[in-house]
PDB file of C-alpha atoms in Angstrom:
ATOM      1  CA  MET A1168     -18.885 -19.150 -12.235  1.00 92.00           C
ATOM      2  CA  LYS A1169     -17.677 -20.406  -8.872  1.00 96.00           C
ATOM      3  CA  LYS A1170     -17.475 -17.831  -6.070  1.00 97.00           C
ATOM      4  CA  ILE A1171     -14.984 -18.440  -3.257  1.00 98.00           C
ATOM      5  CA  ALA A1172     -14.742 -16.289  -0.118  1.00 98.00           C
ATOM      6  CA  VAL A1173     -11.636 -16.442   2.069  1.00 98.00           C
ATOM      7  CA  VAL A1174     -12.503 -15.548   5.662  1.00 98.00           C
ATOM      8  CA  SER A1175     -11.045 -15.524   9.150  1.00 93.00           C
ATOM      9  CA  GLY A1176     -12.565 -14.582  12.454  1.00 89.00           C
ATOM     10  CA  LYS A1177      -9.449 -12.640  13.407  1.00 90.00           C
ATOM     11  CA  GLY A1178      -7.553  -9.933  11.593  1.00 89.00           C
ATOM     12  CA  GLY A1179      -3.996 -10.937  10.756  1.00 90.00           C
ATOM     13  CA  SER A1180      -4.796 -14.632  10.410  1.00 93.00           C
ATOM     14  CA  GLY A1181      -3.444 -14.743   6.870  1.00 94.00           C
ATOM     15  CA  LYS A1182      -6.529 -14.601   4.676  1.00 96.00           C
ATOM     16  CA  THR A1183      -5.098 -11.942   2.353  1.00 96.00           C
ATOM     17  CA  MET A1184      -1.936 -14.016   1.925  1.00 96.00           C
ATOM     18  CA  VAL A1185      -4.088 -17.036   1.085  1.00 97.00           C
ATOM     19  CA  THR A1186      -6.415 -15.118  -1.258  1.00 98.00           C
ATOM     20  CA  THR A1187      -3.644 -13.456  -3.256  1.00 97.00           C
ATOM     21  CA  GLY A1188      -1.657 -16.705  -3.313  1.00 97.00           C
ATOM     22  CA  LEU A1189      -4.659 -18.560  -4.712  1.00 98.00           C
ATOM     23  CA  PHE A1190      -5.168 -15.803  -7.284  1.00 98.00           C
ATOM     24  CA  LYS A1191      -1.575 -16.116  -8.501  1.00 96.00           C
ATOM     25  CA  MET A1192      -1.787 -19.891  -8.610  1.00 96.00           C
ATOM     26  CA  LEU A1193      -5.150 -20.055 -10.382  1.00 97.00           C
ATOM     27  CA  SER A1194      -4.117 -17.324 -12.840  1.00 95.00           C
ATOM     28  CA  LYS A1195      -1.565 -19.669 -14.385  1.00 93.00           C
ATOM     29  CA  THR A1196      -4.251 -21.912 -15.882  1.00 93.00           C
ATOM     30  CA  GLU A1197      -7.694 -20.443 -15.158  1.00 94.00           C
ATOM     31  CA  ASN A1198      -9.785 -17.349 -15.836  1.00 95.00           C
ATOM     32  CA  VAL A1199     -10.022 -15.862 -12.359  1.00 97.00           C
ATOM     33  CA  THR A1200     -11.070 -12.563 -10.789  1.00 98.00           C
ATOM     34  CA  ILE A1201     -10.073 -11.294  -7.351  1.00 98.00           C
ATOM     35  CA  ALA A1202     -11.995  -8.728  -5.295  1.00 98.00           C
ATOM     36  CA  ASP A1203     -10.916  -7.057  -2.049  1.00 98.00           C
ATOM     37  CA  LEU A1204     -14.041  -6.813   0.104  1.00 98.00           C
ATOM     38  CA  ASP A1205     -12.213  -5.519   3.176  1.00 97.00           C
ATOM     39  CA  VAL A1206     -13.435  -2.084   2.131  1.00 98.00           C
ATOM     40  CA  GLU A1207     -12.550  -0.317   5.383  1.00 96.00           C
ATOM     41  CA  CYS A1208      -8.889  -1.272   5.001  1.00 95.00           C
ATOM     42  CA  PRO A1209      -8.164  -2.950   1.633  1.00 97.00           C
ATOM     43  CA  ASP A1210      -4.653  -4.356   1.317  1.00 95.00           C
ATOM     44  CA  ALA A1211      -4.756  -7.166  -1.256  1.00 96.00           C
ATOM     45  CA  GLY A1212      -3.352  -4.794  -3.864  1.00 95.00           C
ATOM     46  CA  ILE A1213      -0.076  -4.574  -1.945  1.00 93.00           C
ATOM     47  CA  TYR A1214       0.635  -8.189  -2.872  1.00 93.00           C
ATOM     48  CA  ILE A1215      -0.577  -8.098  -6.485  1.00 94.00           C
ATOM     49  CA  ASN A1216       2.138  -6.970  -8.879  1.00 90.00           C
ATOM     50  CA  ASN A1217       1.865  -5.805 -12.499  1.00 92.00           C
ATOM     51  CA  LYS A1218      -1.583  -4.301 -12.038  1.00 96.00           C
ATOM     52  CA  LYS A1219      -2.805  -1.429 -14.211  1.00 97.00           C
ATOM     53  CA  ILE A1220      -5.799   0.633 -13.196  1.00 97.00           C
ATOM     54  CA  THR A1221      -8.502   0.745 -15.867  1.00 97.00           C
ATOM     55  CA  ASP A1222     -11.408   2.432 -14.094  1.00 97.00           C
ATOM     56  CA  LYS A1223     -12.542   4.165 -10.901  1.00 98.00           C
ATOM     57  CA  ILE A1224     -16.215   4.039  -9.984  1.00 98.00           C
ATOM     58  CA  THR A1225     -17.766   6.264  -7.321  1.00 98.00           C
ATOM     59  CA  THR A1226     -20.552   4.624  -5.326  1.00 97.00           C
ATOM     60  CA  SER A1227     -23.491   6.721  -4.152  1.00 96.00           C
ATOM     61  CA  VAL A1228     -26.748   6.468  -2.231  1.00 95.00           C
ATOM     62  CA  PHE A1229     -29.762   8.695  -1.691  1.00 96.00           C
ATOM     63  CA  ILE A1230     -30.468  10.137   1.748  1.00 96.00           C
ATOM     64  CA  PRO A1231     -33.259  12.447   2.990  1.00 96.00           C
ATOM     65  CA  SER A1232     -33.074  16.214   2.635  1.00 96.00           C
ATOM     66  CA  PHE A1233     -35.199  18.515   4.839  1.00 94.00           C
ATOM     67  CA  ILE A1234     -37.429  21.389   3.638  1.00 94.00           C
ATOM     68  CA  LYS A1235     -38.348  23.274   6.811  1.00 92.00           C
ATOM     69  CA  GLU A1236     -41.169  25.341   5.282  1.00 93.00           C
ATOM     70  CA  LYS A1237     -43.189  22.204   4.474  1.00 95.00           C
ATOM     71  CA  CYS A1238     -42.769  20.522   7.865  1.00 93.00           C
ATOM     72  CA  THR A1239     -45.786  20.343  10.206  1.00 92.00           C
ATOM     73  CA  GLY A1240     -43.849  18.815  13.092  1.00 92.00           C
ATOM     74  CA  CYS A1241     -45.742  15.503  13.110  1.00 93.00           C
ATOM     75  CA  LYS A1242     -42.495  13.609  13.828  1.00 94.00           C
ATOM     76  CA  LYS A1243     -43.602  10.587  11.793  1.00 95.00           C
ATOM     77  CA  CYS A1244     -40.215  10.531  10.083  1.00 96.00           C
ATOM     78  CA  GLU A1245     -38.395  10.369  13.416  1.00 95.00           C
ATOM     79  CA  THR A1246     -40.616   7.512  14.582  1.00 96.00           C
ATOM     80  CA  ALA A1247     -40.228   5.638  11.293  1.00 96.00           C
ATOM     81  CA  CYS A1248     -36.416   5.654  11.376  1.00 96.00           C
ATOM     82  CA  ASN A1249     -35.063   2.476  12.961  1.00 95.00           C
ATOM     83  CA  PHE A1250     -31.504   3.803  12.962  1.00 93.00           C
ATOM     84  CA  LYS A1251     -32.004   7.069  14.898  1.00 94.00           C
ATOM     85  CA  ALA A1252     -30.724   9.017  11.920  1.00 95.00           C
ATOM     86  CA  ILE A1253     -33.434  11.688  12.288  1.00 95.00           C
ATOM     87  CA  SER A1254     -34.025  13.763  15.427  1.00 94.00           C
ATOM     88  CA  PHE A1255     -36.260  16.755  16.154  1.00 90.00           C
ATOM     89  CA  PHE A1256     -34.732  19.831  17.788  1.00 86.00           C
ATOM     90  CA  ASP A1257     -37.161  22.668  18.421  1.00 79.00           C
ATOM     91  CA  ASP A1258     -39.139  23.047  15.175  1.00 78.00           C
ATOM     92  CA  ALA A1259     -36.628  21.475  12.796  1.00 83.00           C
ATOM     93  CA  ILE A1260     -35.076  18.074  12.232  1.00 90.00           C
ATOM     94  CA  THR A1261     -31.456  17.045  12.079  1.00 93.00           C
ATOM     95  CA  ILE A1262     -30.388  14.280   9.703  1.00 94.00           C
ATOM     96  CA  PHE A1263     -27.309  12.321  10.745  1.00 93.00           C
ATOM     97  CA  GLU A1264     -25.778  11.203   7.450  1.00 89.00           C
ATOM     98  CA  GLU A1265     -23.377   8.784   9.114  1.00 84.00           C
ATOM     99  CA  LEU A1266     -26.285   6.839  10.677  1.00 89.00           C
ATOM    100  CA  CYS A1267     -28.627   6.819   7.669  1.00 92.00           C
ATOM    101  CA  LYS A1268     -29.003   3.459   5.896  1.00 89.00           C
ATOM    102  CA  SER A1269     -30.679   5.009   2.831  1.00 92.00           C
ATOM    103  CA  CYS A1270     -33.879   3.010   3.222  1.00 93.00           C
ATOM    104  CA  LEU A1271     -35.877   6.265   2.660  1.00 95.00           C
ATOM    105  CA  ARG A1272     -38.669   5.069   4.919  1.00 96.00           C
ATOM    106  CA  CYS A1273     -38.797   8.585   6.367  1.00 96.00           C
ATOM    107  CA  VAL A1274     -39.416  10.092   2.927  1.00 97.00           C
ATOM    108  CA  ASN A1275     -42.241   7.643   2.265  1.00 97.00           C
ATOM    109  CA  VAL A1276     -44.110   8.438   5.501  1.00 97.00           C
ATOM    110  CA  CYS A1277     -43.852  12.216   5.047  1.00 96.00           C
ATOM    111  CA  LYS A1278     -47.161  13.404   3.555  1.00 95.00           C
ATOM    112  CA  THR A1279     -46.251  17.098   3.256  1.00 96.00           C
ATOM    113  CA  GLY A1280     -43.171  16.811   1.072  1.00 96.00           C
ATOM    114  CA  ALA A1281     -40.880  18.128   3.798  1.00 95.00           C
ATOM    115  CA  LEU A1282     -38.441  15.339   3.053  1.00 96.00           C
ATOM    116  CA  THR A1283     -36.958  14.872  -0.404  1.00 96.00           C
ATOM    117  CA  THR A1284     -33.774  13.054  -1.413  1.00 97.00           C
ATOM    118  CA  ARG A1285     -30.231  13.981  -2.315  1.00 96.00           C
ATOM    119  CA  LYS A1286     -27.298  11.871  -3.430  1.00 96.00           C
ATOM    120  CA  ILE A1287     -24.068  11.437  -1.486  1.00 94.00           C
ATOM    121  CA  ASP A1288     -20.909   9.502  -2.306  1.00 95.00           C
ATOM    122  CA  TYR A1289     -19.788   6.882   0.195  1.00 95.00           C
ATOM    123  CA  GLY A1290     -17.021   4.923  -1.506  1.00 97.00           C
ATOM    124  CA  GLU A1291     -14.989   4.085  -4.559  1.00 98.00           C
ATOM    125  CA  ILE A1292     -14.234   0.936  -6.545  1.00 98.00           C
ATOM    126  CA  SER A1293     -10.919   0.700  -8.369  1.00 98.00           C
ATOM    127  CA  VAL A1294     -10.723  -1.711 -11.298  1.00 98.00           C
ATOM    128  CA  TYR A1295      -7.359  -3.163 -12.314  1.00 98.00           C
ATOM    129  CA  ASP A1296      -6.068  -5.367 -15.095  1.00 97.00           C
ATOM    130  CA  VAL A1297      -3.512  -7.938 -13.924  1.00 96.00           C
ATOM    131  CA  LYS A1298      -2.047  -9.575 -17.016  1.00 94.00           C
ATOM    132  CA  GLY A1299      -5.502 -10.208 -18.451  1.00 94.00           C
ATOM    133  CA  ARG A1300      -7.100 -10.990 -15.094  1.00 95.00           C
ATOM    134  CA  SER A1301      -9.354  -8.592 -13.168  1.00 96.00           C
ATOM    135  CA  PHE A1302      -8.846  -7.129  -9.697  1.00 98.00           C
ATOM    136  CA  PHE A1303     -11.532  -5.063  -7.952  1.00 98.00           C
ATOM    137  CA  GLU A1304     -10.811  -3.019  -4.832  1.00 98.00           C
ATOM    138  CA  GLY A1305     -13.459  -1.305  -2.716  1.00 98.00           C
ATOM    139  CA  GLN A1306     -12.515   1.696  -0.557  1.00 98.00           C
ATOM    140  CA  LEU A1307     -15.058   3.109   1.901  1.00 97.00           C
ATOM    141  CA  ARG A1308     -15.107   6.858   2.484  1.00 94.00           C
ATOM    142  CA  ILE A1309     -13.456   7.719   5.798  1.00 92.00           C
ATOM    143  CA  GLY A1310     -16.062   7.963   8.555  1.00 87.00           C
ATOM    144  CA  ASP A1311     -18.814   6.252   6.563  1.00 89.00           C
ATOM    145  CA  ILE A1312     -20.592   3.123   7.800  1.00 87.00           C
ATOM    146  CA  ARG A1313     -22.058   1.785   4.544  1.00 92.00           C
ATOM    147  CA  THR A1314     -19.736  -1.196   4.487  1.00 94.00           C
ATOM    148  CA  LYS A1315     -22.360  -3.700   3.332  1.00 94.00           C
ATOM    149  CA  ASN A1316     -23.494  -1.439   0.501  1.00 94.00           C
ATOM    150  CA  LEU A1317     -19.985  -1.173  -0.886  1.00 97.00           C
ATOM    151  CA  ILE A1318     -19.242  -4.882  -0.443  1.00 98.00           C
ATOM    152  CA  ASN A1319     -22.372  -5.738  -2.410  1.00 97.00           C
ATOM    153  CA  GLU A1320     -21.447  -3.272  -5.173  1.00 98.00           C
ATOM    154  CA  VAL A1321     -17.936  -4.740  -5.480  1.00 98.00           C
ATOM    155  CA  LYS A1322     -19.398  -8.255  -5.649  1.00 98.00           C
ATOM    156  CA  LYS A1323     -21.883  -7.280  -8.369  1.00 96.00           C
ATOM    157  CA  LEU A1324     -19.154  -5.681 -10.437  1.00 96.00           C
ATOM    158  CA  SER A1325     -16.699  -8.559 -10.037  1.00 96.00           C
ATOM    159  CA  GLU A1326     -19.315 -11.126 -11.012  1.00 92.00           C
ATOM    160  CA  LYS A1327     -19.900  -9.331 -14.318  1.00 90.00           C
ATOM    161  CA  SER A1328     -16.455 -10.501 -15.406  1.00 82.00           C
ATOM    162  CA  GLU A1329     -18.002 -13.911 -16.180  1.00 78.00           C
ATOM    163  CA  ASN A1330     -14.742 -15.659 -15.355  1.00 88.00           C
ATOM    164  CA  THR A1331     -14.656 -19.242 -14.155  1.00 93.00           C
ATOM    165  CA  TYR A1332     -13.693 -18.254 -10.613  1.00 97.00           C
ATOM    166  CA  VAL A1333     -14.094 -15.209  -8.375  1.00 98.00           C
ATOM    167  CA  LEU A1334     -12.014 -14.929  -5.198  1.00 98.00           C
ATOM    168  CA  TYR A1335     -13.231 -12.659  -2.400  1.00 99.00           C
ATOM    169  CA  ASP A1336     -10.758 -11.365   0.179  1.00 98.00           C
ATOM    170  CA  SER A1337     -13.311 -10.904   2.945  1.00 98.00           C
ATOM    171  CA  PRO A1338     -13.233  -8.498   5.898  1.00 96.00           C
ATOM    172  CA  PRO A1339     -12.139  -9.976   9.235  1.00 94.00           C
ATOM    173  CA  GLY A1340     -14.560 -10.732  12.039  1.00 92.00           C
ATOM    174  CA  THR A1341     -18.027 -12.252  12.052  1.00 95.00           C
ATOM    175  CA  THR A1342     -20.290  -9.203  11.886  1.00 95.00           C
ATOM    176  CA  CYS A1343     -22.424  -7.840   9.032  1.00 94.00           C
ATOM    177  CA  PRO A1344     -19.538  -7.115   6.606  1.00 96.00           C
ATOM    178  CA  MET A1345     -18.290 -10.708   6.799  1.00 97.00           C
ATOM    179  CA  VAL A1346     -21.824 -12.046   6.370  1.00 98.00           C
ATOM    180  CA  ALA A1347     -22.319  -9.817   3.317  1.00 97.00           C
ATOM    181  CA  ALA A1348     -19.055 -11.107   1.858  1.00 98.00           C
ATOM    182  CA  VAL A1349     -19.937 -14.805   2.175  1.00 98.00           C
ATOM    183  CA  SER A1350     -23.595 -14.530   1.183  1.00 97.00           C
ATOM    184  CA  SER A1351     -24.378 -16.541  -1.969  1.00 95.00           C
ATOM    185  CA  VAL A1352     -20.834 -17.913  -2.397  1.00 98.00           C
ATOM    186  CA  ASP A1353     -20.147 -21.495  -3.452  1.00 97.00           C
ATOM    187  CA  LEU A1354     -17.235 -22.140  -1.095  1.00 98.00           C
ATOM    188  CA  VAL A1355     -15.763 -20.547   2.020  1.00 98.00           C
ATOM    189  CA  ILE A1356     -12.090 -21.050   2.823  1.00 98.00           C
ATOM    190  CA  LEU A1357     -11.737 -20.647   6.587  1.00 98.00           C
ATOM    191  CA  VAL A1358      -8.250 -19.476   7.540  1.00 98.00           C
ATOM    192  CA  ALA A1359      -7.582 -20.231  11.205  1.00 97.00           C
ATOM    193  CA  GLU A1360      -4.630 -18.741  13.057  1.00 96.00           C
ATOM    194  CA  ASP A1361      -3.185 -21.438  15.302  1.00 96.00           C
ATOM    195  CA  SER A1362      -3.200 -19.426  18.540  1.00 94.00           C
ATOM    196  CA  LEU A1363      -5.655 -19.242  21.442  1.00 94.00           C
ATOM    197  CA  TYR A1364      -6.934 -15.883  20.213  1.00 94.00           C
ATOM    198  CA  GLY A1365      -7.130 -17.114  16.632  1.00 94.00           C
ATOM    199  CA  PHE A1366      -8.797 -20.344  17.744  1.00 96.00           C
ATOM    200  CA  ASN A1367     -11.551 -18.457  19.567  1.00 96.00           C
ATOM    201  CA  ASP A1368     -12.320 -16.308  16.538  1.00 96.00           C
ATOM    202  CA  PHE A1369     -12.097 -19.289  14.181  1.00 97.00           C
ATOM    203  CA  GLN A1370     -14.875 -20.952  16.187  1.00 97.00           C
ATOM    204  CA  LEU A1371     -17.030 -17.847  15.769  1.00 97.00           C
ATOM    205  CA  ALA A1372     -16.410 -17.716  12.013  1.00 97.00           C
ATOM    206  CA  PHE A1373     -17.040 -21.439  11.699  1.00 98.00           C
ATOM    207  CA  SER A1374     -20.390 -21.035  13.481  1.00 97.00           C
ATOM    208  CA  VAL A1375     -21.465 -18.331  11.033  1.00 97.00           C
ATOM    209  CA  VAL A1376     -20.515 -20.411   7.997  1.00 97.00           C
ATOM    210  CA  ARG A1377     -22.177 -23.514   9.430  1.00 97.00           C
ATOM    211  CA  ASP A1378     -25.392 -21.647  10.323  1.00 97.00           C
ATOM    212  CA  MET A1379     -25.530 -20.205   6.794  1.00 98.00           C
ATOM    213  CA  LYS A1380     -25.176 -23.771   5.461  1.00 97.00           C
ATOM    214  CA  LEU A1381     -22.200 -22.895   3.264  1.00 98.00           C
ATOM    215  CA  ASP A1382     -19.602 -25.340   1.975  1.00 97.00           C
ATOM    216  CA  TYR A1383     -16.238 -24.761   3.626  1.00 97.00           C
ATOM    217  CA  TRP A1384     -12.585 -25.809   3.548  1.00 98.00           C
ATOM    218  CA  VAL A1385     -10.409 -25.266   6.628  1.00 98.00           C
ATOM    219  CA  LEU A1386      -6.815 -24.058   6.373  1.00 98.00           C
ATOM    220  CA  ILE A1387      -4.688 -23.692   9.511  1.00 98.00           C
ATOM    221  CA  ASN A1388      -2.090 -20.927   9.272  1.00 97.00           C
ATOM    222  CA  LYS A1389       0.902 -20.562  11.618  1.00 96.00           C
ATOM    223  CA  TYR A1390       0.405 -24.237  12.442  1.00 96.00           C
ATOM    224  CA  VAL A1391       2.302 -25.678  15.434  1.00 95.00           C
ATOM    225  CA  PRO A1392       1.695 -29.469  15.320  1.00 94.00           C
ATOM    226  CA  GLU A1393       2.821 -30.216  18.877  1.00 93.00           C
ATOM    227  CA  ASN A1394       0.392 -27.688  20.376  1.00 93.00           C
ATOM    228  CA  SER A1395      -2.467 -26.881  18.015  1.00 96.00           C
ATOM    229  CA  PRO A1396      -5.780 -25.823  19.602  1.00 97.00           C
ATOM    230  CA  VAL A1397      -7.401 -25.548  16.169  1.00 97.00           C
ATOM    231  CA  MET A1398      -6.394 -29.041  15.034  1.00 98.00           C
ATOM    232  CA  LYS A1399      -7.424 -30.532  18.381  1.00 97.00           C
ATOM    233  CA  TRP A1400     -10.878 -28.954  18.167  1.00 97.00           C
ATOM    234  CA  CYS A1401     -11.346 -29.950  14.513  1.00 97.00           C
ATOM    235  CA  ASN A1402     -10.455 -33.575  15.302  1.00 96.00           C
ATOM    236  CA  GLU A1403     -12.828 -33.644  18.270  1.00 97.00           C
ATOM    237  CA  ASN A1404     -15.691 -32.180  16.220  1.00 97.00           C
ATOM    238  CA  ASN A1405     -15.163 -34.145  12.990  1.00 96.00           C
ATOM    239  CA  VAL A1406     -14.220 -31.030  11.033  1.00 96.00           C
ATOM    240  CA  ALA A1407     -11.849 -31.895   8.195  1.00 96.00           C
ATOM    241  CA  VAL A1408      -8.710 -29.780   7.866  1.00 97.00           C
ATOM    242  CA  GLY A1409      -7.768 -29.328   4.225  1.00 96.00           C
ATOM    243  CA  GLY A1410      -4.268 -27.961   4.678  1.00 97.00           C
ATOM    244  CA  CYS A1411      -1.758 -26.358   7.043  1.00 98.00           C
ATOM    245  CA  ILE A1412       0.869 -23.642   6.663  1.00 97.00           C
ATOM    246  CA  PRO A1413       3.504 -23.962   9.405  1.00 96.00           C
ATOM    247  CA  PHE A1414       4.528 -21.242  11.837  1.00 96.00           C
ATOM    248  CA  SER A1415       7.789 -20.049  10.336  1.00 93.00           C
ATOM    249  CA  ASP A1416       9.984 -16.957  10.592  1.00 93.00           C
ATOM    250  CA  LYS A1417      11.093 -17.664   7.022  1.00 94.00           C
ATOM    251  CA  ILE A1418       7.527 -17.314   5.744  1.00 94.00           C
ATOM    252  CA  HIS A1419       6.920 -14.118   7.714  1.00 90.00           C
ATOM    253  CA  SER A1420      10.158 -12.530   6.511  1.00 93.00           C
ATOM    254  CA  HIS A1421       9.622 -13.552   2.882  1.00 92.00           C
ATOM    255  CA  TYR A1422       6.039 -12.270   2.804  1.00 88.00           C
ATOM    256  CA  SER A1423       6.713  -8.996   4.630  1.00 88.00           C
ATOM    257  CA  LYS A1424       9.314  -8.065   2.006  1.00 87.00           C
ATOM    258  CA  GLY A1425       6.703  -8.330  -0.738  1.00 85.00           C
ATOM    259  CA  ASN A1426       8.141 -11.480  -2.264  1.00 88.00           C
ATOM    260  CA  ASN A1427       6.005 -14.055  -4.068  1.00 91.00           C
ATOM    261  CA  ILE A1428       4.715 -16.360  -1.333  1.00 92.00           C
ATOM    262  CA  LEU A1429       4.444 -19.222  -3.830  1.00 95.00           C
ATOM    263  CA  GLU A1430       8.230 -19.391  -3.923  1.00 95.00           C
ATOM    264  CA  LEU A1431       8.046 -21.164  -0.560  1.00 95.00           C
ATOM    265  CA  SER A1432       7.084 -24.833  -0.824  1.00 95.00           C
ATOM    266  CA  GLU A1433       5.517 -24.823   2.662  1.00 94.00           C
ATOM    267  CA  VAL A1434       2.912 -22.366   1.407  1.00 96.00           C
ATOM    268  CA  ALA A1435       2.636 -23.497  -2.213  1.00 96.00           C
ATOM    269  CA  ASP A1436       1.984 -27.125  -1.261  1.00 96.00           C
ATOM    270  CA  CYS A1437      -0.926 -26.118   0.974  1.00 97.00           C
ATOM    271  CA  LEU A1438      -2.431 -23.746  -1.581  1.00 97.00           C
ATOM    272  CA  GLU A1439      -2.185 -26.422  -4.265  1.00 96.00           C
ATOM    273  CA  LYS A1440      -4.494 -28.536  -2.113  1.00 96.00           C
ATOM    274  CA  ALA A1441      -6.913 -25.624  -1.917  1.00 96.00           C
ATOM    275  CA  VAL A1442      -6.767 -25.114  -5.693  1.00 96.00           C
ATOM    276  CA  SER A1443      -7.439 -28.806  -6.222  1.00 95.00           C
ATOM    277  CA  HIS A1444     -10.503 -28.550  -3.994  1.00 95.00           C
ATOM    278  CA  ILE A1445     -11.704 -25.393  -5.764  1.00 96.00           C
ATOM    279  CA  THR A1446     -11.290 -26.698  -9.300  1.00 93.00           C
ATOM    280  CA  GLY A1447     -12.667 -30.122  -8.479  1.00 87.00           C
ATOM    281  CA  GLY A1448     -16.222 -28.826  -8.587  1.00 50.00           C
ATOM    282  CA  ALA A1449     -16.275 -25.670 -10.672  1.00 44.00           C
ATOM    283  CA  GLN A1450     -19.727 -24.310 -11.457  1.00 42.00           C
TER     284      GLN A1450
END
């Protein structure tokens, strides 16, 4: 199985367009799974037609629960918590569910049994069949912060499909969710928006991928050849650019109407290069 994560430092760079386009293209000849890891705002499903839901899985974690009668007020639990999810007020403690990381360190240090555990739900994974291919979509509970937990659960589930390829539509940015998405993948496709803002965030994403020593393939979206900060930087730093999708009102209009992006040769030609790179070294 070869795992491919599509990332971008900036939201709106085009990674979902690229991921779903690659899924459609690979589906013609390969066994491929797609997973939406942008669990705070999943949108890959908007661009995947003919999907039928086959399962919904609720994801849960254990958090501490307080028994006041057994508490001696030693405050070891408060000291042990690195996330400030436990605070003492008068002679009782308050547990902030939204801050708890479910490490249960507080429960382990409590010697009186004043802290036990209880289970809470924090997200949901929808499983779809797409003409014999699998699509997994994670959706975080509103107000919850357990993004990494849900990303890891979606990845575990998608990898059980045992298909030749798994495509991850990663969350934008370069913080913990993005790092969780690219961890242990075989290839990262870096989608760079060809603007000053997009260029800045592409550099940040590139630094993360480079520091994690991951294989990568650069794709410039909204490419303007006569004034391309991304291409200029890549040339100056010996970073190979695998393909470019031009800045085009036709592409934007076609895609925003929900049409198949592969109908446009400007996009299809670039994604064919990406597919060739992906399939050239399948594991």
